[in-house]
Coordinates of C-alpha atoms in Angstrom, one line a residue:
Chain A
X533 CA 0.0 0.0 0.0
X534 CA 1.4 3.4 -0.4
X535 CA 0.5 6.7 0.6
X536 CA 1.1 9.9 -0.7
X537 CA 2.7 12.1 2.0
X538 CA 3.2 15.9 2.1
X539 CA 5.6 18.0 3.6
X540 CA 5.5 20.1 6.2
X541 CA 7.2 23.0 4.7
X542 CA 5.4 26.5 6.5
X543 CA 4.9 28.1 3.0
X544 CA 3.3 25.1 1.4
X545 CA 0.1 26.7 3.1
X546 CA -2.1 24.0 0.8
X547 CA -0.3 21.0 1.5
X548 CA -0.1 21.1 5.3
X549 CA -3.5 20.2 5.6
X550 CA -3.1 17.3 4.0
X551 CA -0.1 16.4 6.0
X552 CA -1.9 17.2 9.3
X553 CA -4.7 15.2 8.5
X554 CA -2.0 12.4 7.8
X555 CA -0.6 12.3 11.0
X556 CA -3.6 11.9 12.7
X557 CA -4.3 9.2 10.6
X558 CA -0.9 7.6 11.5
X559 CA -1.4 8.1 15.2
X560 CA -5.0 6.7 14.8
X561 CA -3.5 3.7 13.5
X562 CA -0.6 3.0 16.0
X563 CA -3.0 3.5 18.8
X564 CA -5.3 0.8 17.1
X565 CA -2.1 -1.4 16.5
X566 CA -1.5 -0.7 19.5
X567 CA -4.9 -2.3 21.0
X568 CA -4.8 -4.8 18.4
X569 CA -1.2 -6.2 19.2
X570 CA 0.9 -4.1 17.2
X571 CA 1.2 -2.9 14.1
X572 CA 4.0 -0.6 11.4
X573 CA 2.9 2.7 12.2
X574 CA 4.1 3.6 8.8
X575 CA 4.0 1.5 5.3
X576 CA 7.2 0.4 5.0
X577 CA 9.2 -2.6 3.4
X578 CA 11.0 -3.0 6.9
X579 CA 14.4 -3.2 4.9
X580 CA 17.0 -1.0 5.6
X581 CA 17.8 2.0 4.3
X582 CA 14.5 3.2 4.0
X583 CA 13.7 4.9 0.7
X584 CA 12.2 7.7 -0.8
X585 CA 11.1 7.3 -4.8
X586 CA 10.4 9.7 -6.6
X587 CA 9.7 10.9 -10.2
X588 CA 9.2 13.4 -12.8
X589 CA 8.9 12.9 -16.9
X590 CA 12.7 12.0 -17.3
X591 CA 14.1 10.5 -14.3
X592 CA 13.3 8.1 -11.3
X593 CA 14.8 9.5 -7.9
X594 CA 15.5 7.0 -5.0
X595 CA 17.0 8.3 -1.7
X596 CA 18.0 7.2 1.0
X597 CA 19.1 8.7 4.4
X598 CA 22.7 6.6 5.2
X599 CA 24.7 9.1 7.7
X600 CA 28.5 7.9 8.2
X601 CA 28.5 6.1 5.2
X602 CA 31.2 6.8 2.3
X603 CA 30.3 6.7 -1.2
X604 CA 33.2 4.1 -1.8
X605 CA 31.4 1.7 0.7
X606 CA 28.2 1.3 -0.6
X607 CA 27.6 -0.8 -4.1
X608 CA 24.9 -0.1 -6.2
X609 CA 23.6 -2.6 -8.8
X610 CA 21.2 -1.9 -11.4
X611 CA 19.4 -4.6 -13.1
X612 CA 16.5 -4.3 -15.8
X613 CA 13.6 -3.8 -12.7
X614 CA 15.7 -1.9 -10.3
X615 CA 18.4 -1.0 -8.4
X616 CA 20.2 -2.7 -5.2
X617 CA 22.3 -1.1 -2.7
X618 CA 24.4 -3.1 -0.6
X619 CA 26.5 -2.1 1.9
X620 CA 27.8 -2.1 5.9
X621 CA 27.5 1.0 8.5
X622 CA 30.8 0.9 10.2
X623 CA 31.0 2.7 13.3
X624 CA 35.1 2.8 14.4
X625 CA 35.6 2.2 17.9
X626 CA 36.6 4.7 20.2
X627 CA 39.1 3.4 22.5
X628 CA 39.8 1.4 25.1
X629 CA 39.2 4.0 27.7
X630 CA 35.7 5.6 27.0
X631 CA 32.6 5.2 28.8
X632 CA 29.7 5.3 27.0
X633 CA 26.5 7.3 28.6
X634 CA 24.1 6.9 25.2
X635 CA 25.0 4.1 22.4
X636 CA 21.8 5.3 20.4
X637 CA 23.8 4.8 16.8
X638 CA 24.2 1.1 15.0
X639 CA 26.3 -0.4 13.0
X640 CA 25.6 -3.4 10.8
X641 CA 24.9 -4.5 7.2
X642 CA 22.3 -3.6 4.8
X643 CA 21.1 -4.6 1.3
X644 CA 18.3 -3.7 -0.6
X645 CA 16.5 -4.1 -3.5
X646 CA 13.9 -1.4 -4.9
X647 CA 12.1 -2.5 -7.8
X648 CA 10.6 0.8 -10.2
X649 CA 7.7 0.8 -11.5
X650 CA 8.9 1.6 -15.4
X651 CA 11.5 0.4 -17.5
X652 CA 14.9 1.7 -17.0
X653 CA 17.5 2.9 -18.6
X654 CA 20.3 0.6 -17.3
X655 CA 23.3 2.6 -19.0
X656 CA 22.4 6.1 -17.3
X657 CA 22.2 5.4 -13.8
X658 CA 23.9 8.2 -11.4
X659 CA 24.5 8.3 -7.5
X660 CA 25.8 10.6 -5.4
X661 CA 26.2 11.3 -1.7
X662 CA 25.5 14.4 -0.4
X663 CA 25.2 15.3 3.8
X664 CA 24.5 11.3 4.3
X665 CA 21.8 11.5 2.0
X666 CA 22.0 9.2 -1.0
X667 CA 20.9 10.0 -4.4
X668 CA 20.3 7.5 -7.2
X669 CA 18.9 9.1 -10.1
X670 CA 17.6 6.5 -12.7
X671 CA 17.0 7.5 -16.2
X672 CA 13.1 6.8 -17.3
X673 CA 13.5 4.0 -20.6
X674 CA 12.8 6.7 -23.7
X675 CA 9.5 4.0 -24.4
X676 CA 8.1 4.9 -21.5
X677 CA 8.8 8.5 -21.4
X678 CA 5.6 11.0 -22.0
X679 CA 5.9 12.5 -25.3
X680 CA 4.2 15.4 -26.8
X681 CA 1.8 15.2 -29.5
X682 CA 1.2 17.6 -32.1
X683 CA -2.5 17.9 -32.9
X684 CA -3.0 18.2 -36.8
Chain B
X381 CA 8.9 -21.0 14.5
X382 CA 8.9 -17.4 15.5
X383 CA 11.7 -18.2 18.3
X384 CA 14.2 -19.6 15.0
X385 CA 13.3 -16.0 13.0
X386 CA 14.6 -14.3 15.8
X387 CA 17.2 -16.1 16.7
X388 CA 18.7 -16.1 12.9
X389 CA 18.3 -12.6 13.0
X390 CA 20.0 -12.2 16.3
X391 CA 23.3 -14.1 14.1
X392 CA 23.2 -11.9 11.2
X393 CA 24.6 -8.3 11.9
X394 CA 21.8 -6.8 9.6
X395 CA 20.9 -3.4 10.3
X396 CA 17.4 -3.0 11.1
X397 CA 15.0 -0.4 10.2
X398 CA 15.0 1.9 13.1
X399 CA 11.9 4.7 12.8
X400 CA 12.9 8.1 13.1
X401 CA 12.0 9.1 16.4
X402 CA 9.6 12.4 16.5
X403 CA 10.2 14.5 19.2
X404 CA 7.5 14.3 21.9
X405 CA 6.9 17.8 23.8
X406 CA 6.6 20.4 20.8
X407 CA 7.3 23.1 23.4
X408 CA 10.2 24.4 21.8
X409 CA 8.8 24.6 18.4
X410 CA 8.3 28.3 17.0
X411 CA 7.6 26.8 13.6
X412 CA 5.2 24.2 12.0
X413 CA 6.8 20.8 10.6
X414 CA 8.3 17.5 11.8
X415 CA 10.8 17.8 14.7
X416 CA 13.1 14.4 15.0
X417 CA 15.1 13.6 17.2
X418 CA 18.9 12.6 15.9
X419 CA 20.7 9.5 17.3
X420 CA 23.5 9.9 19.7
X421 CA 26.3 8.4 20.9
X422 CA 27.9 10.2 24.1
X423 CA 31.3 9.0 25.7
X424 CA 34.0 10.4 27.6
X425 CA 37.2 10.1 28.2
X426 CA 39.7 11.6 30.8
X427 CA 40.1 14.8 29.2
X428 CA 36.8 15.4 26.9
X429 CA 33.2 14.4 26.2
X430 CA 32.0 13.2 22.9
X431 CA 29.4 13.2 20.9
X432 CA 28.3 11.8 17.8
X433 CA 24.9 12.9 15.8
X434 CA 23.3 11.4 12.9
X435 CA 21.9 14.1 11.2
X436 CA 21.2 13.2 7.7
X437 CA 20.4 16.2 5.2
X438 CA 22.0 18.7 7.1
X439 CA 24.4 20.7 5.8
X440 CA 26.9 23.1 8.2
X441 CA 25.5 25.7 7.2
X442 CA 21.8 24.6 8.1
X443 CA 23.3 23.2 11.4
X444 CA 23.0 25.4 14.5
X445 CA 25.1 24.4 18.6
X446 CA 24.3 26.7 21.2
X447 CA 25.9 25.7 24.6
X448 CA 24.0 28.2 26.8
X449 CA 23.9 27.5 30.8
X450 CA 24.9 24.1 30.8
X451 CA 22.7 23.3 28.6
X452 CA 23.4 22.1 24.8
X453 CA 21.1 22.6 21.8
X454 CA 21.7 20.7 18.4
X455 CA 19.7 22.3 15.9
X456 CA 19.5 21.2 12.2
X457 CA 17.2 22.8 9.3
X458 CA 16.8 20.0 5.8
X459 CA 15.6 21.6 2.9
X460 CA 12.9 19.4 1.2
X461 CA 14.7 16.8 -0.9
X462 CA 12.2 17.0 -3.8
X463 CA 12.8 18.9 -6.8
X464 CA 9.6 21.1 -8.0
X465 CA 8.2 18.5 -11.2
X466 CA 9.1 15.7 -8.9
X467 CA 6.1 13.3 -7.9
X468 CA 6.0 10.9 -5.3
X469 CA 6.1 7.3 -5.9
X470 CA 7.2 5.6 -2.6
X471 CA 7.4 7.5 0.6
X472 CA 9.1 5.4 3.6
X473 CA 10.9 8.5 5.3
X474 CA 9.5 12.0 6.6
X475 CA 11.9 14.6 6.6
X476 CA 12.2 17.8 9.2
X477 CA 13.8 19.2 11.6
X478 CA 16.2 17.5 14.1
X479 CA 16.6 19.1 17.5
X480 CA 18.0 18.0 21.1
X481 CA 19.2 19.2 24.1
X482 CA 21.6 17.8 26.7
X483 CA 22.1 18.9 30.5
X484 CA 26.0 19.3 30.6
X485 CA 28.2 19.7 34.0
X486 CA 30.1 22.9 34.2
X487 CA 33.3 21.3 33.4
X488 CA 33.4 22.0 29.5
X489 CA 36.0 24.4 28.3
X490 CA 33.6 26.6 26.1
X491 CA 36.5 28.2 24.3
X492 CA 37.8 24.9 23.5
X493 CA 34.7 23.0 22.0
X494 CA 35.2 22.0 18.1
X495 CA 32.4 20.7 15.8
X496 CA 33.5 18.4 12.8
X497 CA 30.4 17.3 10.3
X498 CA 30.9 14.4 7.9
X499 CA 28.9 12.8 5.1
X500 CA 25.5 13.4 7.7
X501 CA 27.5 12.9 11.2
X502 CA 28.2 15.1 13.5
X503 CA 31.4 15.0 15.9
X504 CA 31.2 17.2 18.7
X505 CA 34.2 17.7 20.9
X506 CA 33.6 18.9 24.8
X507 CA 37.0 19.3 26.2
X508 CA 36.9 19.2 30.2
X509 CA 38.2 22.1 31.8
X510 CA 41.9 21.2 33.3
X511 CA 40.4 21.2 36.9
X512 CA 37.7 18.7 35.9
X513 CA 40.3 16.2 34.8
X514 CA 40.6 13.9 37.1
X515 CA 44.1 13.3 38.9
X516 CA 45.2 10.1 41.0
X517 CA 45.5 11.1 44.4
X518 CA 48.4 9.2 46.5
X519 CA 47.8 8.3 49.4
X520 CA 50.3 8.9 52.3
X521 CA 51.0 6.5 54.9
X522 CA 52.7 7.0 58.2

């Protein structure tokens, strides 16, 4: 199932409705999860990183939030459906002689595979790291791009 | 059945999908949007504290510390990833603001503190002042 979620941005004065009403959704639902035993309080495929996809008439977008992570550790695959990005969170230990008051951040390995909804260009693919954030940006198959037409 | 899932995933070192945690009392917000809280890791050492943020998104510009009374404030302002023409197709993460605040002991050296931000990380160094460190005291017999 997926949802279409707004951001709360103040001078997106239309969308914030939306996005309010959201949220009350979502906490509706964790408190009947809640009652009922539990439930994902959002839709998600549960596999890390999660991911953001977007789109517009040329490209797909797929980001993913992956703080500490180097652009030379992660491998990105690209296959006719989609792309996979594997890779480890490595968090270097400190010492011998710290003491830890919060451990909040993990480490560990990830892989995952995202299909798209379109066909792909496989020979275009581009990714880049910016702040943590990564940014795979998937060129739309020229079939399946929209295309203008003249009317005669 | 479900005891085997677990422990499997118990052997693995997978990363698991950890929520972003929205921060629960809104009472410092001025602004409307999502407020998260970042992940921390906090040790010390002998001479200085550490700490470690994940703050994904933010640049260091966009990326405010205030140490004010003993009290620290992490502050960090994403710009909406999406480009204008962009439409949604899969949503799994929210994006907003990260803010938290720590209680510190008046032992940091304020003139001394030095902020390093890598690839989404933040690395916050809280040097002790040199009467906080501690020193081994002998102890005279006789």
């Amino acid at each position: 199932m997926l949802y279409r979620r707004f951001f709360n941005v103040p001078t997106w004065g239309f969308n914030r409705a939306f996005s309010d009403f959201d949220r009350l959704r979502r906490q509706m639902e964790e408190l009947y999860g809640a009652l009922s035993g539990g439930a994902l309080p959002m839709p998600t495929a549960g596999v890390f990183p999660l991911t953001n996809v977007t789109e517009d008439s040329e490209n797909y977008y797929v980001r993913a939030e992956l703080p500490g992570i180097k652009s030379s550790e992660l491998d990105i695959q690209v296959t006719a459906e989609g792309i996979s990005i594997t890779g480890e969170r490595k968090i270097p230990e400190e010492g011998n002689n710290v003491k830890y008051h919060r451990r909040e951040r993990e480490a560990g390995k990830f892989s995952r595979l995202i299909n798209l909804p379109g066909k792909i260009d496989v020979n275009k693919v581009e990714a880049s790291m910016e702040n943590g954030i990564l940014k795979v940006t998937v060129p739309k198959s020229e079939a399946i791009k929209p295309r203008q037409i003249a009317v005669q | 059945m479900k005891g085997g899932i677990t422990m499997t995933d118990r052997e693995t070192k997978d990363l698991q999908v950890k929520p972003k945690q929205e921060l629960t009392s809104p009472a410092e917000q001025t602004r409307p949007g999502l407020v998260f809280t970042p992940s921390v890791d906090i040790f010390e050492t002998d001479r200085e504290i550490t700490l470690l943020a994940d703050m994904p998104g933010v640049s260091a510009d966009n990326l405010t510390i205030d140490l004010r009374e003993n009290v620290l404030t992490l502050t960090g302002e994403v710009a909406p990833f999406e480009g204008a023409n962009e439409e949604d197709v899969l949503i799994e993460y929210e994006i907003g603001k990260y803010h938290r605040q720590f209680n510190l002991s008046n032992v940091i050296d304020q003139s001394k503190i030095d902020a390093k931000l890598n690839d989404g990380v933040l690395r916050l160094s809280l040097p002790k002042v040199e009467a906080a460190t501690p020193r081994k005291i002998k102890i005279q017999t006789g």
